[in-house]
PDB file of C-alpha atoms in Angstrom:
ATOM      1  CA  UNK A 227       7.010   1.013 -57.989  1.00 89.00           C
ATOM      2  CA  UNK A 228       4.075   1.740 -55.711  1.00 96.00           C
ATOM      3  CA  UNK A 229       4.995   4.098 -52.884  1.00 98.00           C
ATOM      4  CA  UNK A 230       1.545   5.301 -51.818  1.00 98.00           C
ATOM      5  CA  UNK A 231      -2.097   4.267 -51.853  1.00 98.00           C
ATOM      6  CA  UNK A 232      -5.075   6.592 -52.045  1.00 98.00           C
ATOM      7  CA  UNK A 233      -8.634   5.774 -51.018  1.00 98.00           C
ATOM      8  CA  UNK A 234     -11.534   7.920 -52.196  1.00 98.00           C
ATOM      9  CA  UNK A 235     -15.284   7.766 -51.740  1.00 98.00           C
ATOM     10  CA  UNK A 236     -17.863  10.261 -52.960  1.00 97.00           C
ATOM     11  CA  UNK A 237     -21.064  10.905 -51.011  1.00 95.00           C
ATOM     12  CA  UNK A 238     -23.518  10.140 -53.765  1.00 94.00           C
ATOM     13  CA  UNK A 239     -25.857   7.334 -54.770  1.00 95.00           C
ATOM     14  CA  UNK A 240     -25.396   6.434 -58.413  1.00 94.00           C
ATOM     15  CA  UNK A 241     -25.617   2.911 -59.867  1.00 96.00           C
ATOM     16  CA  UNK A 242     -22.212   2.183 -61.348  1.00 97.00           C
ATOM     17  CA  UNK A 243     -23.690   1.625 -64.781  1.00 96.00           C
ATOM     18  CA  UNK A 244     -24.505   5.337 -64.871  1.00 97.00           C
ATOM     19  CA  UNK A 245     -20.966   6.481 -64.055  1.00 96.00           C
ATOM     20  CA  UNK A 246     -19.178   7.937 -67.137  1.00 96.00           C
ATOM     21  CA  UNK A 247     -16.007   6.059 -66.300  1.00 97.00           C
ATOM     22  CA  UNK A 248     -14.916   5.795 -69.946  1.00 97.00           C
ATOM     23  CA  UNK A 249     -14.578   9.594 -70.020  1.00 97.00           C
ATOM     24  CA  UNK A 250     -13.044   9.876 -66.571  1.00 97.00           C
ATOM     25  CA  UNK A 251     -10.420   7.146 -66.873  1.00 98.00           C
ATOM     26  CA  UNK A 252      -8.106   8.989 -69.310  1.00 98.00           C
ATOM     27  CA  UNK A 253      -8.244  12.149 -67.197  1.00 98.00           C
ATOM     28  CA  UNK A 254      -7.513  10.327 -63.944  1.00 98.00           C
ATOM     29  CA  UNK A 255      -4.748   8.158 -65.379  1.00 98.00           C
ATOM     30  CA  UNK A 256      -2.981  11.236 -66.763  1.00 98.00           C
ATOM     31  CA  UNK A 257      -2.376  12.621 -63.275  1.00 98.00           C
ATOM     32  CA  UNK A 258       1.222  12.765 -62.102  1.00 98.00           C
ATOM     33  CA  UNK A 259       2.513   9.520 -60.647  1.00 98.00           C
ATOM     34  CA  UNK A 260      -0.635   7.509 -61.311  1.00 98.00           C
ATOM     35  CA  UNK A 261      -0.081   3.738 -61.469  1.00 98.00           C
ATOM     36  CA  UNK A 262      -3.491   2.115 -61.052  1.00 98.00           C
ATOM     37  CA  UNK A 263      -7.050   2.511 -59.860  1.00 98.00           C
ATOM     38  CA  UNK A 264      -9.635  -0.042 -58.836  1.00 98.00           C
ATOM     39  CA  UNK A 265     -13.074   1.516 -59.049  1.00 98.00           C
ATOM     40  CA  UNK A 266     -15.386   0.975 -56.071  1.00 98.00           C
ATOM     41  CA  UNK A 267     -19.181   0.807 -55.973  1.00 98.00           C
ATOM     42  CA  UNK A 268     -20.754   0.812 -52.533  1.00 98.00           C
ATOM     43  CA  UNK A 269     -22.916  -2.152 -51.629  1.00 97.00           C
ATOM     44  CA  UNK A 270     -26.413  -0.990 -50.770  1.00 95.00           C
ATOM     45  CA  UNK A 271     -25.805   2.737 -51.198  1.00 96.00           C
ATOM     46  CA  UNK A 272     -24.136   2.990 -54.643  1.00 97.00           C
ATOM     47  CA  UNK A 273     -21.433   5.354 -53.437  1.00 97.00           C
ATOM     48  CA  UNK A 274     -18.537   5.707 -55.883  1.00 98.00           C
ATOM     49  CA  UNK A 275     -14.870   5.552 -55.004  1.00 98.00           C
ATOM     50  CA  UNK A 276     -11.532   4.012 -55.727  1.00 98.00           C
ATOM     51  CA  UNK A 277      -8.323   2.549 -54.374  1.00 98.00           C
ATOM     52  CA  UNK A 278      -5.310   3.944 -56.235  1.00 98.00           C
ATOM     53  CA  UNK A 279      -1.577   3.371 -56.306  1.00 98.00           C
ATOM     54  CA  UNK A 280       0.929   6.181 -56.919  1.00 98.00           C
ATOM     55  CA  UNK A 281       4.662   6.326 -57.478  1.00 98.00           C
ATOM     56  CA  UNK A 282       5.300   8.750 -54.606  1.00 98.00           C
ATOM     57  CA  UNK A 283       3.694  10.177 -51.507  1.00 98.00           C
ATOM     58  CA  UNK A 284       4.022  13.651 -53.010  1.00 98.00           C
ATOM     59  CA  UNK A 285       1.988  12.745 -56.095  1.00 98.00           C
ATOM     60  CA  UNK A 286      -0.632  11.022 -53.952  1.00 98.00           C
ATOM     61  CA  UNK A 287      -0.939  14.156 -51.825  1.00 98.00           C
ATOM     62  CA  UNK A 288      -1.229  16.320 -54.916  1.00 98.00           C
ATOM     63  CA  UNK A 289      -4.036  14.125 -56.214  1.00 98.00           C
ATOM     64  CA  UNK A 290      -6.126  14.344 -53.032  1.00 98.00           C
ATOM     65  CA  UNK A 291      -5.502  18.040 -52.380  1.00 98.00           C
ATOM     66  CA  UNK A 292      -5.677  19.457 -55.898  1.00 97.00           C
ATOM     67  CA  UNK A 293      -7.192  17.285 -58.622  1.00 97.00           C
ATOM     68  CA  UNK A 294      -9.782  15.257 -56.728  1.00 97.00           C
ATOM     69  CA  UNK A 295     -11.462  18.073 -54.746  1.00 97.00           C
ATOM     70  CA  UNK A 296     -11.883  20.129 -57.922  1.00 95.00           C
ATOM     71  CA  UNK A 297     -13.348  17.172 -59.803  1.00 93.00           C
ATOM     72  CA  UNK A 298     -15.814  16.335 -57.039  1.00 94.00           C
ATOM     73  CA  UNK A 299     -16.882  19.946 -56.480  1.00 94.00           C
ATOM     74  CA  UNK A 300     -18.376  19.935 -59.973  1.00 89.00           C
ATOM     75  CA  UNK A 301     -20.765  17.218 -58.754  1.00 89.00           C
ATOM     76  CA  UNK A 302     -21.804  19.246 -55.711  1.00 92.00           C
ATOM     77  CA  UNK A 303     -21.172  16.427 -53.235  1.00 93.00           C
ATOM     78  CA  UNK A 304     -18.919  15.811 -50.242  1.00 96.00           C
ATOM     79  CA  UNK A 305     -16.106  13.292 -50.369  1.00 97.00           C
ATOM     80  CA  UNK A 306     -13.609  11.275 -48.335  1.00 97.00           C
ATOM     81  CA  UNK A 307      -9.929  10.801 -49.155  1.00 98.00           C
ATOM     82  CA  UNK A 308      -7.142   8.925 -47.394  1.00 97.00           C
ATOM     83  CA  UNK A 309      -3.417   8.514 -48.122  1.00 98.00           C
ATOM     84  CA  UNK A 310      -1.388   5.480 -47.067  1.00 98.00           C
ATOM     85  CA  UNK A 311       2.315   4.666 -47.050  1.00 98.00           C
ATOM     86  CA  UNK A 312       2.732   1.626 -49.298  1.00 98.00           C
ATOM     87  CA  UNK A 313       6.418   1.119 -48.546  1.00 98.00           C
ATOM     88  CA  UNK A 314       6.051   0.205 -44.877  1.00 98.00           C
ATOM     89  CA  UNK A 315       3.292  -2.340 -45.546  1.00 98.00           C
ATOM     90  CA  UNK A 316       4.844  -4.126 -48.529  1.00 98.00           C
ATOM     91  CA  UNK A 317       6.200  -7.160 -46.683  1.00 98.00           C
ATOM     92  CA  UNK A 318       2.998  -7.698 -44.709  1.00 98.00           C
ATOM     93  CA  UNK A 319       0.882  -7.278 -47.841  1.00 98.00           C
ATOM     94  CA  UNK A 320       2.993  -9.636 -49.930  1.00 98.00           C
ATOM     95  CA  UNK A 321       2.412 -12.261 -47.258  1.00 98.00           C
ATOM     96  CA  UNK A 322      -1.339 -11.736 -47.783  1.00 98.00           C
ATOM     97  CA  UNK A 323      -1.145 -12.245 -51.552  1.00 98.00           C
ATOM     98  CA  UNK A 324      -1.785  -8.571 -52.322  1.00 98.00           C
ATOM     99  CA  UNK A 325      -2.104  -8.000 -56.089  1.00 98.00           C
ATOM    100  CA  UNK A 326      -0.609  -4.553 -55.522  1.00 98.00           C
ATOM    101  CA  UNK A 327       2.662  -6.338 -54.783  1.00 98.00           C
ATOM    102  CA  UNK A 328       2.558  -9.112 -57.349  1.00 96.00           C
ATOM    103  CA  UNK A 329       0.117 -11.501 -55.691  1.00 97.00           C
ATOM    104  CA  UNK A 330      -2.037 -13.590 -58.028  1.00 94.00           C
ATOM    105  CA  UNK A 331      -5.548 -14.240 -56.756  1.00 95.00           C
ATOM    106  CA  UNK A 332      -7.109 -17.522 -57.940  1.00 92.00           C
ATOM    107  CA  UNK A 333     -10.431 -16.043 -59.058  1.00 94.00           C
ATOM    108  CA  UNK A 334     -12.056 -12.726 -59.852  1.00 95.00           C
ATOM    109  CA  UNK A 335     -13.119 -10.913 -56.690  1.00 98.00           C
ATOM    110  CA  UNK A 336     -16.813 -10.685 -55.985  1.00 98.00           C
ATOM    111  CA  UNK A 337     -16.434  -7.997 -53.343  1.00 98.00           C
ATOM    112  CA  UNK A 338     -13.978  -5.621 -51.725  1.00 98.00           C
ATOM    113  CA  UNK A 339     -13.839  -4.511 -48.095  1.00 98.00           C
ATOM    114  CA  UNK A 340     -12.136  -1.371 -46.821  1.00 98.00           C
ATOM    115  CA  UNK A 341     -11.338  -1.003 -43.122  1.00 98.00           C
ATOM    116  CA  UNK A 342      -9.619   1.631 -41.029  1.00 97.00           C
ATOM    117  CA  UNK A 343      -9.146   1.712 -37.266  1.00 96.00           C
ATOM    118  CA  UNK A 344      -9.226   5.016 -35.387  1.00 95.00           C
ATOM    119  CA  UNK A 345      -5.922   4.481 -33.644  1.00 95.00           C
ATOM    120  CA  UNK A 346      -2.402   5.844 -33.959  1.00 95.00           C
ATOM    121  CA  UNK A 347       0.142   3.072 -34.329  1.00 95.00           C
ATOM    122  CA  UNK A 348       3.395   2.907 -36.237  1.00 97.00           C
ATOM    123  CA  UNK A 349       3.229   0.022 -38.671  1.00 97.00           C
ATOM    124  CA  UNK A 350       6.509  -1.282 -37.281  1.00 97.00           C
ATOM    125  CA  UNK A 351       4.565  -1.959 -34.072  1.00 97.00           C
ATOM    126  CA  UNK A 352       1.698  -3.795 -35.780  1.00 96.00           C
ATOM    127  CA  UNK A 353       1.940  -7.559 -35.079  1.00 96.00           C
ATOM    128  CA  UNK A 354       1.101  -8.510 -38.652  1.00 98.00           C
ATOM    129  CA  UNK A 355       3.179 -11.701 -38.457  1.00 98.00           C
ATOM    130  CA  UNK A 356       0.685 -12.939 -35.862  1.00 97.00           C
ATOM    131  CA  UNK A 357      -2.384 -11.474 -37.530  1.00 97.00           C
ATOM    132  CA  UNK A 358      -1.807 -12.728 -41.090  1.00 98.00           C
ATOM    133  CA  UNK A 359      -2.141 -16.465 -40.329  1.00 98.00           C
ATOM    134  CA  UNK A 360      -5.484 -15.721 -38.654  1.00 97.00           C
ATOM    135  CA  UNK A 361      -6.676 -13.679 -41.622  1.00 97.00           C
ATOM    136  CA  UNK A 362      -5.730 -16.420 -44.073  1.00 97.00           C
ATOM    137  CA  UNK A 363      -8.314 -18.689 -42.439  1.00 97.00           C
ATOM    138  CA  UNK A 364     -11.195 -16.275 -43.103  1.00 97.00           C
ATOM    139  CA  UNK A 365     -13.704 -17.870 -45.503  1.00 98.00           C
ATOM    140  CA  UNK A 366     -13.494 -16.475 -49.008  1.00 98.00           C
ATOM    141  CA  UNK A 367     -10.592 -14.089 -48.447  1.00 98.00           C
ATOM    142  CA  UNK A 368      -8.475 -13.781 -51.598  1.00 98.00           C
ATOM    143  CA  UNK A 369      -6.030 -11.097 -50.498  1.00 98.00           C
ATOM    144  CA  UNK A 370      -5.362  -8.213 -48.164  1.00 98.00           C
ATOM    145  CA  UNK A 371      -3.367  -5.064 -48.753  1.00 98.00           C
ATOM    146  CA  UNK A 372      -2.331  -3.616 -45.419  1.00 98.00           C
ATOM    147  CA  UNK A 373      -2.783   0.148 -45.084  1.00 98.00           C
ATOM    148  CA  UNK A 374      -0.777   2.518 -42.911  1.00 98.00           C
ATOM    149  CA  UNK A 375      -2.103   6.064 -42.896  1.00 97.00           C
ATOM    150  CA  UNK A 376       0.074   9.140 -43.111  1.00 93.00           C
ATOM    151  CA  UNK A 377      -1.002   9.808 -39.512  1.00 91.00           C
ATOM    152  CA  UNK A 378      -0.350   6.161 -38.566  1.00 95.00           C
ATOM    153  CA  UNK A 379      -3.895   4.852 -38.672  1.00 96.00           C
ATOM    154  CA  UNK A 380      -4.155   1.148 -39.506  1.00 97.00           C
ATOM    155  CA  UNK A 381      -6.405  -0.411 -42.110  1.00 97.00           C
ATOM    156  CA  UNK A 382      -6.737  -2.826 -44.956  1.00 98.00           C
ATOM    157  CA  UNK A 383      -8.151  -3.364 -48.415  1.00 98.00           C
ATOM    158  CA  UNK A 384      -9.493  -6.902 -48.810  1.00 98.00           C
ATOM    159  CA  UNK A 385     -10.661  -8.890 -51.823  1.00 98.00           C
ATOM    160  CA  UNK A 386     -13.290 -11.606 -51.274  1.00 98.00           C
ATOM    161  CA  UNK A 387     -14.721 -14.251 -53.538  1.00 98.00           C
ATOM    162  CA  UNK A 388     -18.347 -13.377 -52.755  1.00 98.00           C
ATOM    163  CA  UNK A 389     -20.378 -10.552 -51.287  1.00 98.00           C
ATOM    164  CA  UNK A 390     -21.710 -12.940 -48.649  1.00 98.00           C
ATOM    165  CA  UNK A 391     -18.232 -13.711 -47.314  1.00 98.00           C
ATOM    166  CA  UNK A 392     -17.277 -10.045 -47.434  1.00 98.00           C
ATOM    167  CA  UNK A 393     -20.375  -9.087 -45.443  1.00 98.00           C
ATOM    168  CA  UNK A 394     -19.703 -11.751 -42.829  1.00 98.00           C
ATOM    169  CA  UNK A 395     -16.177 -10.461 -42.304  1.00 98.00           C
ATOM    170  CA  UNK A 396     -17.076  -6.765 -42.263  1.00 98.00           C
ATOM    171  CA  UNK A 397     -20.217  -7.073 -40.159  1.00 97.00           C
ATOM    172  CA  UNK A 398     -19.508 -10.017 -37.872  1.00 96.00           C
ATOM    173  CA  UNK A 399     -15.756 -10.566 -37.569  1.00 96.00           C
ATOM    174  CA  UNK A 400     -13.896  -7.278 -37.983  1.00 96.00           C
ATOM    175  CA  UNK A 401     -15.815  -5.446 -35.225  1.00 96.00           C
ATOM    176  CA  UNK A 402     -14.580  -8.092 -32.784  1.00 95.00           C
ATOM    177  CA  UNK A 403     -10.985  -7.250 -33.673  1.00 94.00           C
ATOM    178  CA  UNK A 404     -11.669  -3.545 -33.248  1.00 95.00           C
ATOM    179  CA  UNK A 405     -13.295  -4.138 -29.868  1.00 96.00           C
ATOM    180  CA  UNK A 406     -10.202  -5.939 -28.604  1.00 94.00           C
ATOM    181  CA  UNK A 407      -8.194  -2.855 -29.559  1.00 93.00           C
ATOM    182  CA  UNK A 408     -10.793  -0.517 -28.045  1.00 96.00           C
ATOM    183  CA  UNK A 409     -10.948   1.323 -31.365  1.00 96.00           C
ATOM    184  CA  UNK A 410     -13.678   2.864 -33.488  1.00 96.00           C
ATOM    185  CA  UNK A 411     -13.829   1.668 -37.091  1.00 96.00           C
ATOM    186  CA  UNK A 412     -14.576   2.837 -40.611  1.00 96.00           C
ATOM    187  CA  UNK A 413     -15.741  -0.088 -42.747  1.00 97.00           C
ATOM    188  CA  UNK A 414     -17.108  -0.268 -46.277  1.00 98.00           C
ATOM    189  CA  UNK A 415     -18.218  -3.119 -48.553  1.00 98.00           C
ATOM    190  CA  UNK A 416     -18.070  -2.798 -52.343  1.00 98.00           C
ATOM    191  CA  UNK A 417     -19.508  -4.853 -55.190  1.00 98.00           C
ATOM    192  CA  UNK A 418     -16.529  -5.892 -57.309  1.00 98.00           C
ATOM    193  CA  UNK A 419     -18.524  -7.441 -60.145  1.00 97.00           C
ATOM    194  CA  UNK A 420     -19.843  -4.143 -61.508  1.00 98.00           C
ATOM    195  CA  UNK A 421     -16.465  -2.368 -61.684  1.00 98.00           C
ATOM    196  CA  UNK A 422     -14.406  -4.934 -63.588  1.00 98.00           C
ATOM    197  CA  UNK A 423     -14.473  -3.321 -67.032  1.00 97.00           C
ATOM    198  CA  UNK A 424     -13.823   0.182 -65.722  1.00 98.00           C
ATOM    199  CA  UNK A 425     -10.998  -1.062 -63.490  1.00 98.00           C
ATOM    200  CA  UNK A 426      -9.301  -3.041 -66.253  1.00 97.00           C
ATOM    201  CA  UNK A 427      -8.937   0.218 -68.131  1.00 94.00           C
ATOM    202  CA  UNK A 428      -7.080   1.653 -65.136  1.00 98.00           C
ATOM    203  CA  UNK A 429      -4.523  -1.158 -64.757  1.00 97.00           C
ATOM    204  CA  UNK A 430      -6.218  -2.561 -61.667  1.00 98.00           C
ATOM    205  CA  UNK A 431      -4.111  -5.439 -60.314  1.00 98.00           C
ATOM    206  CA  UNK A 432      -7.314  -7.243 -59.313  1.00 98.00           C
ATOM    207  CA  UNK A 433      -8.537  -7.670 -62.894  1.00 96.00           C
ATOM    208  CA  UNK A 434      -5.592  -8.825 -64.987  1.00 84.00           C
TER     209      UNK A 434
END
């Protein structure tokens, strides 16, 4: 059962076709508590990252503090990691058809969007029951996995049918939501089409 999510992004610029994912997948999947990884390839900048699920917060923390920094240091680049509590967001995410909690999306995703708001808010105080119906009307949205950071930041991992719809949401719509909350944002768009094969080998729930 998924208890924690991990987000990673490496500050590089490498077309995904040049990433030796076939060699890396067995090493990554052998880490304690690993459940799944969806590879991420940055739109426009070819950054490389992933959204992972782990069986415990402790194993997620071990991954981002021990294994991942050592692996990235060999590449000589900086990186970003985040840990999220999957337990507190399960109900809200199930309501948004999250594949991480058994949701079945009707088509392969064409793009992913990652968002995080620079605020501190317990997830119990997030009005997701009001927000979800609004999100479900967004063109092309296939699913959302709500994210609640270990320091109570709020975010989401979205799957879209096309890059165009993902860009419209990330560039035009999401900043409006952030402005209403008077919050700074961290937003990324990823090309889902290029990571399918690599992600299937890591039990990604988005490519079953």
